[in-house]
Coordinates of C-alpha atoms in Angstrom, one line a residue:
M1 CA 0.0 0.0 0.0
K2 CA 1.3 3.4 -1.0
S3 CA 1.5 6.7 0.9
D4 CA -2.0 7.8 -0.2
F5 CA -3.4 5.2 2.3
Y6 CA -1.6 6.9 5.2
T7 CA -2.7 10.3 3.8
A8 CA -6.3 9.1 3.8
I9 CA -5.9 8.1 7.5
A10 CA -4.7 11.6 8.4
Q11 CA -7.6 13.2 6.4
I12 CA -10.2 11.0 8.1
A13 CA -8.8 12.0 11.5
A14 CA -8.9 15.7 10.6
E15 CA -12.4 15.6 9.2
R16 CA -13.9 13.8 12.2
G17 CA -12.0 15.7 14.8
I18 CA -10.5 12.5 16.1
P19 CA -6.9 12.2 17.3
R20 CA -4.7 10.7 14.5
E21 CA -3.2 8.2 17.0
A22 CA -6.7 6.8 17.6
V23 CA -7.3 6.4 13.9
I24 CA -3.9 4.7 13.4
S25 CA -4.6 2.4 16.3
S26 CA -7.9 1.4 14.7
V27 CA -6.1 0.8 11.4
E28 CA -3.5 -1.4 13.0
H29 CA -6.2 -3.4 14.8
A30 CA -8.2 -3.8 11.5
L31 CA -5.1 -4.9 9.5
K32 CA -4.3 -7.5 12.2
T33 CA -7.8 -8.9 11.8
V34 CA -7.6 -8.9 8.0
Y35 CA -4.2 -10.7 7.9
K36 CA -5.2 -13.4 10.4
K37 CA -8.3 -14.0 8.3
M38 CA -6.3 -14.2 5.1
A39 CA -3.6 -16.4 6.5
G40 CA -5.9 -18.5 8.6
T41 CA -3.6 -18.1 11.6
D42 CA -3.8 -17.1 15.2
E43 CA -0.2 -16.0 15.4
E44 CA 0.9 -12.9 17.3
V45 CA 0.8 -10.1 14.7
Q46 CA 2.3 -6.7 14.7
V47 CA 1.5 -3.9 12.2
E48 CA 3.8 -1.1 11.4
L49 CA 2.8 2.1 9.6
D50 CA 5.7 4.0 8.1
S51 CA 4.5 7.6 8.2
Q52 CA 7.4 8.8 6.0
A53 CA 7.0 6.3 3.2
G54 CA 3.4 5.6 3.8
N55 CA 4.0 1.8 3.8
I56 CA 2.4 -0.8 5.9
R57 CA 4.2 -3.9 7.0
I58 CA 2.9 -7.0 8.7
Y59 CA 5.1 -8.9 11.2
V60 CA 4.6 -12.1 13.1
T61 CA 6.4 -12.5 16.5
K62 CA 7.4 -15.7 18.1
R63 CA 9.2 -16.8 21.2
V64 CA 12.5 -18.7 20.8
V65 CA 12.4 -22.1 22.6
E66 CA 14.4 -25.3 22.7
E67 CA 11.3 -27.4 21.9
V68 CA 8.2 -26.1 20.2
E69 CA 4.9 -26.8 21.9
D70 CA 2.8 -24.1 20.2
E71 CA 3.8 -23.6 16.5
E72 CA 1.8 -20.4 16.2
Q73 CA 3.5 -18.8 19.2
E74 CA 7.0 -20.4 19.3
I75 CA 10.0 -21.2 17.2
T76 CA 13.1 -23.3 17.8
V77 CA 16.6 -21.8 18.1
Q78 CA 17.7 -23.4 14.9
E79 CA 14.8 -22.0 12.8
A80 CA 15.1 -18.6 14.4
R81 CA 18.9 -18.3 13.7
K82 CA 18.2 -18.7 9.9
T83 CA 17.0 -15.1 9.9
H84 CA 18.2 -13.9 13.3
P85 CA 21.7 -15.3 13.8
E86 CA 22.1 -14.0 17.3
A87 CA 18.8 -15.4 18.6
V88 CA 18.9 -17.3 21.9
V89 CA 16.2 -19.1 24.0
G90 CA 13.8 -16.6 25.5
D91 CA 14.1 -14.0 22.7
I92 CA 11.1 -12.6 20.9
V93 CA 11.8 -12.5 17.2
R94 CA 9.7 -11.2 14.4
F95 CA 9.3 -12.1 10.7
D96 CA 8.0 -9.9 7.8
R97 CA 4.9 -11.6 6.6
T98 CA 3.4 -8.8 4.5
P99 CA 1.5 -10.7 1.7
K100 CA 2.2 -9.6 -1.9
N101 CA -1.6 -9.4 -2.5
F102 CA -2.3 -7.5 0.7
G103 CA -3.2 -4.3 -1.2
R104 CA -6.7 -3.6 -2.4
I105 CA -8.7 -6.3 -0.5
A106 CA -6.9 -5.6 2.8
A107 CA -7.4 -1.8 2.3
Q108 CA -11.1 -2.2 1.6
T109 CA -11.6 -4.4 4.6
A110 CA -9.5 -2.2 6.8
K111 CA -11.5 0.8 5.7
Q112 CA -14.8 -0.8 6.8
V113 CA -13.4 -1.7 10.2
V114 CA -11.8 1.8 10.5
L115 CA -15.1 3.5 9.8
Q116 CA -16.8 1.4 12.4
R117 CA -14.1 2.2 15.0
I118 CA -14.4 5.8 14.1
R119 CA -18.2 5.7 14.7
D120 CA -17.6 4.0 18.0
Y121 CA -15.1 6.7 18.9
E122 CA -17.5 9.4 18.0
R123 CA -20.3 7.8 20.0
D124 CA -18.0 7.6 23.0
S125 CA -17.0 11.2 22.5
V126 CA -20.6 12.4 22.3
Y127 CA -21.5 10.5 25.4
A128 CA -18.5 11.8 27.4
E129 CA -19.3 15.4 26.3
Y130 CA -23.0 15.4 27.2
I131 CA -23.3 13.1 30.2
D132 CA -21.8 15.8 32.3
R133 CA -24.2 18.4 30.9
V134 CA -27.5 16.7 32.0
G135 CA -29.5 19.4 33.7
E136 CA -28.3 22.2 31.4
V137 CA -30.1 24.3 28.9
L138 CA -28.8 23.8 25.4
N139 CA -29.3 25.7 22.1
G140 CA -30.6 23.6 19.3
I141 CA -32.1 23.6 15.8
V142 CA -35.1 21.6 14.9
Q143 CA -34.1 19.0 12.3
R144 CA -37.4 17.1 12.1
A145 CA -40.8 17.4 13.8
D146 CA -43.7 15.0 14.0
P147 CA -46.3 14.1 16.7
R148 CA -44.1 11.3 18.0
A149 CA -40.8 13.1 18.4
V150 CA -38.8 16.2 17.5
I151 CA -35.2 15.8 16.4
V152 CA -33.0 18.7 17.6
E153 CA -29.5 19.3 16.4
L154 CA -27.2 20.3 19.2
G155 CA -24.0 20.7 17.2
K156 CA -22.0 17.5 17.5
A157 CA -25.0 15.4 18.4
E158 CA -28.7 15.0 17.8
A159 CA -31.3 14.9 20.6
V160 CA -34.8 13.5 20.8
M161 CA -37.7 15.4 22.3
P162 CA -40.4 12.8 22.8
A163 CA -44.1 13.8 22.7
R164 CA -44.2 13.8 26.5
E165 CA -41.5 16.5 26.7
Q166 CA -43.2 18.7 24.1
V167 CA -45.3 21.7 25.0
P168 CA -48.8 21.1 23.6
T169 CA -49.3 24.8 22.6
E170 CA -45.9 25.0 20.7
R171 CA -45.5 24.1 17.1
Y172 CA -42.0 23.1 16.0
R173 CA -40.7 24.0 12.5
L174 CA -37.8 22.8 10.5
G175 CA -34.8 25.1 11.1
Q176 CA -36.4 26.7 14.2
R177 CA -33.9 27.7 16.9
I178 CA -35.0 26.6 20.4
K179 CA -33.6 26.2 23.9
V180 CA -34.1 22.8 25.4
Y181 CA -33.4 21.2 28.8
L182 CA -31.1 18.1 28.7
V183 CA -33.0 15.5 30.7
E184 CA -30.8 12.3 30.3
V185 CA -28.2 10.7 28.2
N186 CA -28.5 6.9 27.6
K187 CA -26.0 4.5 26.0
D188 CA -27.5 2.6 23.1
A189 CA -26.2 0.1 20.5
R190 CA -26.7 2.8 17.9
G191 CA -25.0 5.5 19.9
P192 CA -25.8 7.7 22.9
Q193 CA -29.4 8.8 23.0
L194 CA -29.9 12.4 24.3
I195 CA -33.4 13.2 25.7
V196 CA -34.4 16.9 25.8
S197 CA -37.4 18.7 27.1
R198 CA -39.4 21.9 26.8
T199 CA -41.9 21.0 29.5
H200 CA -39.5 20.3 32.4
A201 CA -39.8 22.7 35.4
N202 CA -36.1 23.1 35.6
L203 CA -36.1 24.7 32.1
I204 CA -37.7 27.6 33.9
K205 CA -35.1 27.6 36.6
R206 CA -32.2 27.5 34.1
L207 CA -33.7 30.3 32.1
F208 CA -33.9 32.5 35.2
E209 CA -30.3 31.7 36.0
L210 CA -29.3 32.8 32.5
E211 CA -31.3 36.0 32.6
V212 CA -31.0 37.1 36.3
P213 CA -27.5 37.7 37.6
E214 CA -28.7 37.7 41.2
I215 CA -29.9 34.1 40.8
Y216 CA -26.7 33.0 39.2
S217 CA -24.6 34.7 41.9
G218 CA -26.8 33.2 44.7
A219 CA -28.1 36.6 46.0
V220 CA -31.6 35.3 45.0
E221 CA -32.7 31.7 45.2
I222 CA -35.5 29.9 43.4
M223 CA -37.3 27.9 46.2
A224 CA -40.1 26.3 44.2
I225 CA -41.5 26.1 40.7
A226 CA -45.0 25.0 39.6
R227 CA -45.7 24.8 35.9
E228 CA -48.4 24.0 33.4
P229 CA -46.3 24.1 30.2
G230 CA -47.3 26.6 27.6
L231 CA -49.9 28.1 29.8
R232 CA -48.6 29.5 33.1
S233 CA -45.9 29.0 35.8
K234 CA -45.4 30.2 39.3
V235 CA -41.9 30.8 40.6
A236 CA -41.2 31.3 44.4
V237 CA -38.0 33.2 45.1
A238 CA -36.2 34.3 48.3
A239 CA -33.4 36.8 48.9
R240 CA -30.2 35.4 50.4
Q241 CA -28.6 38.9 50.8
E242 CA -29.8 41.9 52.6
K243 CA -31.4 44.8 50.7
V244 CA -32.1 42.6 47.7
D245 CA -35.6 42.5 46.3
P246 CA -36.1 38.9 45.0
V247 CA -39.2 39.6 43.0
G248 CA -37.9 42.8 41.5
S249 CA -34.6 41.2 40.6
C250 CA -36.3 38.5 38.6
V251 CA -38.8 40.9 36.9
G252 CA -36.2 43.5 36.0
V253 CA -36.6 47.2 35.1
R254 CA -39.9 47.6 33.3
G255 CA -40.2 43.8 33.2
V256 CA -37.4 43.3 30.7
R257 CA -35.9 40.2 32.3
I258 CA -39.2 38.3 32.8
Q259 CA -40.3 39.3 29.3
N260 CA -37.2 37.7 27.8
I261 CA -38.0 34.5 29.5
V262 CA -41.7 34.7 28.5
N263 CA -40.6 35.3 24.9
E264 CA -38.3 32.2 25.0
L265 CA -41.4 30.2 26.2
Y266 CA -43.5 31.6 23.5
G267 CA -45.9 33.6 25.7
E268 CA -46.2 31.3 28.7
K269 CA -47.3 33.5 31.6
I270 CA -45.0 33.5 34.6
D271 CA -45.9 34.7 38.1
V272 CA -42.9 35.5 40.3
I273 CA -43.9 35.5 44.0
E274 CA -41.9 35.9 47.2
W275 CA -41.3 32.7 49.2
S276 CA -41.9 32.8 52.9
S277 CA -41.1 30.3 55.7
D278 CA -44.4 31.3 57.2
V279 CA -46.8 28.9 55.5
P280 CA -50.0 31.1 55.5
T281 CA -48.0 34.0 54.1
F282 CA -46.5 31.7 51.4
I283 CA -49.9 30.4 50.5
S284 CA -51.3 33.9 50.3
N285 CA -48.5 34.9 48.0
A286 CA -48.9 31.8 45.9
L287 CA -52.5 32.8 45.1
S288 CA -51.4 36.1 43.6
P289 CA -52.9 38.1 41.9
A290 CA -55.7 37.5 44.4
K291 CA -55.2 38.9 47.9
P292 CA -56.6 36.6 50.5
I293 CA -58.2 38.0 53.7
S294 CA -57.2 35.1 55.8
V295 CA -55.5 31.7 55.7
A296 CA -56.1 28.9 58.2
L297 CA -54.2 25.6 58.2
N298 CA -55.4 22.1 59.0
E299 CA -51.9 20.6 59.8
E300 CA -53.2 17.1 60.1
E301 CA -54.8 16.9 56.6
K302 CA -52.5 19.6 55.2
I303 CA -55.4 21.7 53.9
A304 CA -55.4 25.5 53.8
R305 CA -58.8 27.2 54.1
V306 CA -58.4 30.5 52.4
I307 CA -60.9 33.4 52.4
V308 CA -60.8 35.9 49.6
P309 CA -63.0 38.9 48.8
T310 CA -66.0 37.9 46.8
E311 CA -64.9 40.0 43.8
Q312 CA -61.6 38.2 43.8
M313 CA -62.9 34.6 43.7
S314 CA -62.3 34.2 40.0
L315 CA -58.8 35.6 40.4
A316 CA -58.0 33.2 43.2
I317 CA -59.3 30.1 41.5
G318 CA -58.2 31.1 38.0
K319 CA -59.4 29.9 34.6
D320 CA -60.4 26.2 34.9
G321 CA -58.9 26.3 38.4
Q322 CA -55.4 27.0 37.1
N323 CA -54.3 29.6 39.7
A324 CA -55.4 27.4 42.7
R325 CA -53.9 24.3 41.1
L326 CA -50.5 26.0 40.6
A327 CA -50.6 27.4 44.1
Y328 CA -51.1 23.8 45.4
K329 CA -48.2 22.5 43.3
L330 CA -46.0 25.3 44.5
T331 CA -46.8 25.1 48.3
G332 CA -47.7 21.4 48.6
W333 CA -50.9 22.4 50.5
R334 CA -54.4 21.6 49.3
I335 CA -56.2 24.9 49.1
D336 CA -59.9 25.3 49.8
I337 CA -60.9 28.8 48.6
K338 CA -64.1 30.5 50.0
D339 CA -65.6 33.9 50.0
P340 CA -67.4 35.5 53.0
E341 CA -70.8 35.0 51.3
S342 CA -70.4 31.3 51.0
L343 CA -69.6 31.0 54.7
R344 CA -72.8 32.8 55.9
G345 CA -74.5 30.9 58.7
Q346 CA -71.3 29.1 59.7
D347 CA -69.6 29.8 63.0
D348 CA -66.2 28.3 62.9
D349 CA -62.7 29.8 63.3
I350 CA -62.3 30.5 59.6
L351 CA -65.5 32.5 59.5
R352 CA -64.6 34.5 62.6
Q353 CA -61.2 35.3 61.0
A354 CA -62.9 36.4 57.8
R355 CA -65.4 38.6 59.6
A356 CA -62.6 40.2 61.7
A357 CA -60.5 40.9 58.6
L358 CA -63.5 42.3 56.7
A359 CA -64.5 44.5 59.7
S360 CA -61.1 46.1 59.7
A361 CA -61.0 46.7 56.0
P362 CA -62.5 50.0 54.6
D363 CA -65.4 49.6 52.2
D364 CA -64.3 52.3 49.8
M365 CA -61.5 51.3 47.4
M366 CA -60.1 54.8 47.9
S367 CA -58.6 53.6 51.1
Q368 CA -58.2 49.9 50.6
G369 CA -54.7 50.0 49.3
R370 CA -53.5 48.3 46.2
Q371 CA -55.9 46.0 44.4
P372 CA -55.2 43.6 41.4
R373 CA -56.6 44.3 38.0
L374 CA -56.1 42.4 34.7
V375 CA -54.9 44.4 31.7
R376 CA -57.2 43.6 28.8
A377 CA -56.2 43.0 25.2
D378 CA -56.7 46.7 24.3
G379 CA -54.4 47.7 27.1
T380 CA -57.1 49.1 29.4
I381 CA -58.1 48.3 33.0
N382 CA -61.4 48.6 34.7
V383 CA -61.6 50.3 38.1
R384 CA -65.0 50.9 39.7
E385 CA -66.7 50.8 36.3
R386 CA -64.3 53.2 34.8
E387 CA -61.8 52.3 32.1
F388 CA -58.2 53.6 32.1
G389 CA -55.4 53.2 29.5
P390 CA -54.0 52.2 27.3
L391 CA -51.1 50.9 29.3
A392 CA -47.7 49.8 27.9
P393 CA -48.0 46.8 25.4
E394 CA -45.9 44.5 27.5
L395 CA -48.5 44.7 30.3
I396 CA -51.3 43.3 28.1
N397 CA -52.8 40.1 29.7
M398 CA -50.7 40.8 32.8
S399 CA -52.0 41.4 36.4
V400 CA -51.3 44.9 37.7
D401 CA -52.0 46.6 41.1
V402 CA -54.0 49.8 41.3
E403 CA -54.3 52.2 44.2
V404 CA -56.2 55.5 44.5
I405 CA -54.5 58.2 46.5
N406 CA -55.8 61.8 46.7
G407 CA -57.9 61.3 43.6
I408 CA -55.0 59.9 41.6
L409 CA -55.1 56.3 40.3
N410 CA -51.6 54.7 40.4
V411 CA -50.9 51.6 38.4
Y412 CA -48.1 49.2 39.5
Y413 CA -46.5 46.2 38.0
N414 CA -44.3 44.1 40.2
R415 CA -44.0 47.1 42.6
D416 CA -42.9 49.5 39.9
L417 CA -45.1 52.5 39.2
R418 CA -46.1 52.2 35.5
A419 CA -48.9 54.7 35.0
R420 CA -50.9 57.5 36.7
F421 CA -54.4 58.8 35.9
V422 CA -56.8 61.4 37.4
F423 CA -59.5 59.2 38.7
E424 CA -62.5 61.4 37.9
T425 CA -61.5 62.5 34.4
G426 CA -59.2 59.7 33.2
Q427 CA -56.4 62.1 32.3
Q428 CA -53.0 60.3 32.1
L429 CA -50.3 62.0 34.2
S430 CA -46.5 62.0 34.0
L431 CA -44.7 59.4 36.0
S432 CA -42.6 62.2 37.5
E433 CA -43.5 62.7 41.1
D434 CA -42.5 66.3 40.9
E435 CA -44.5 67.4 37.9
G436 CA -47.6 65.2 37.7
L437 CA -48.6 67.1 34.5
P438 CA -51.3 65.7 32.2
I439 CA -50.0 64.1 29.1
S440 CA -53.4 63.4 27.5
S441 CA -56.8 65.1 27.7
S442 CA -60.0 63.3 28.5
N443 CA -61.0 63.1 24.9
E444 CA -57.7 61.6 23.7
P445 CA -56.6 57.9 23.8
G446 CA -55.8 56.9 27.4
A447 CA -58.7 58.8 29.0
G448 CA -60.9 57.1 31.5
R449 CA -64.4 56.1 30.2
T450 CA -67.3 55.7 32.5

């Protein structure tokens, strides 16, 4: 075999990104197999590749002995000295056995074995690279999509996203770039199998770590996540450093951080709430945007009986029970939501707590503090049968808090003041606390409508 065979080996190694020594080792092993098959022998065979000349030589090695017991492994002193005059008992001598017809057939056979060895090496390399990345978020490109599985290219490897790991509301397209969560890496006869997910709760966690520096640094910790993929998630966070606002850190200025995560999840709504070691407080926070009046715990059955204002029952329960269901997943407590009207005629501790809470709360919204409102598709909110807006586009379909102080309606999102209106006329005011000047008249867009 000529030098072009050795050149081909070097080329294969370079193209596949495999160390040349590994390819050469595979070639040597293949040629040993080919020679033994051609010669019908089980002799000890050595293969030498001359990198300069590009030649390949086949040698058979034997031990020098006084009397031969194994002809394939041993040779007498007399026979050995015919080609190795200085041979003595105990020496290992070798003989050039390169067949004259070892060329094309041997090369073709060797090529097949080499390619198989290369595939094995690549599989091992992929497994070694990705087994330590389980639990990470990876960037991928959709290669194929059908109801059974989505094939995602990750660079050096392809991953499978089974139907169970796909978000029902998402549609995957050829060439689409997506972030996926690496769930597991399994060894298989056909190569390592990488399983990725878009539904895993830890996808939310990793996206927050990528987007929120305070979480990555440990200043803020994600304590719990409840998720209904494609629809809504709740994330409970806690501060691990003083003077750090955990919710504000996750939401970002004007909601930029949380919006980036929502965009990556194709519009899945995310509620970030503050975790608390006090269970009633945690449950109350988990039911956001509703604001419970009281929370009483049945420790034995692990049931929380929650009283919310009548007008907030739909907020607390959520569409198809989603808000209450996510709160249960987040806290681990079964939640029984009631309003004061449904408890009329009862006389238990829960009712007494609700009555006491209602008795201490002013009837007029003007002095009730912040109340939740849902921003409608047109960007407006309804407060006491008046409409105000439009608010910023990123607030559409989000829950905001409203509060009336001295005739001014303040609108908050995640504790940030986002808009101000004159309550009686609907005029929108500047966010500047110093000026408070109207920026639209009552007959312009943004005016309140009775």
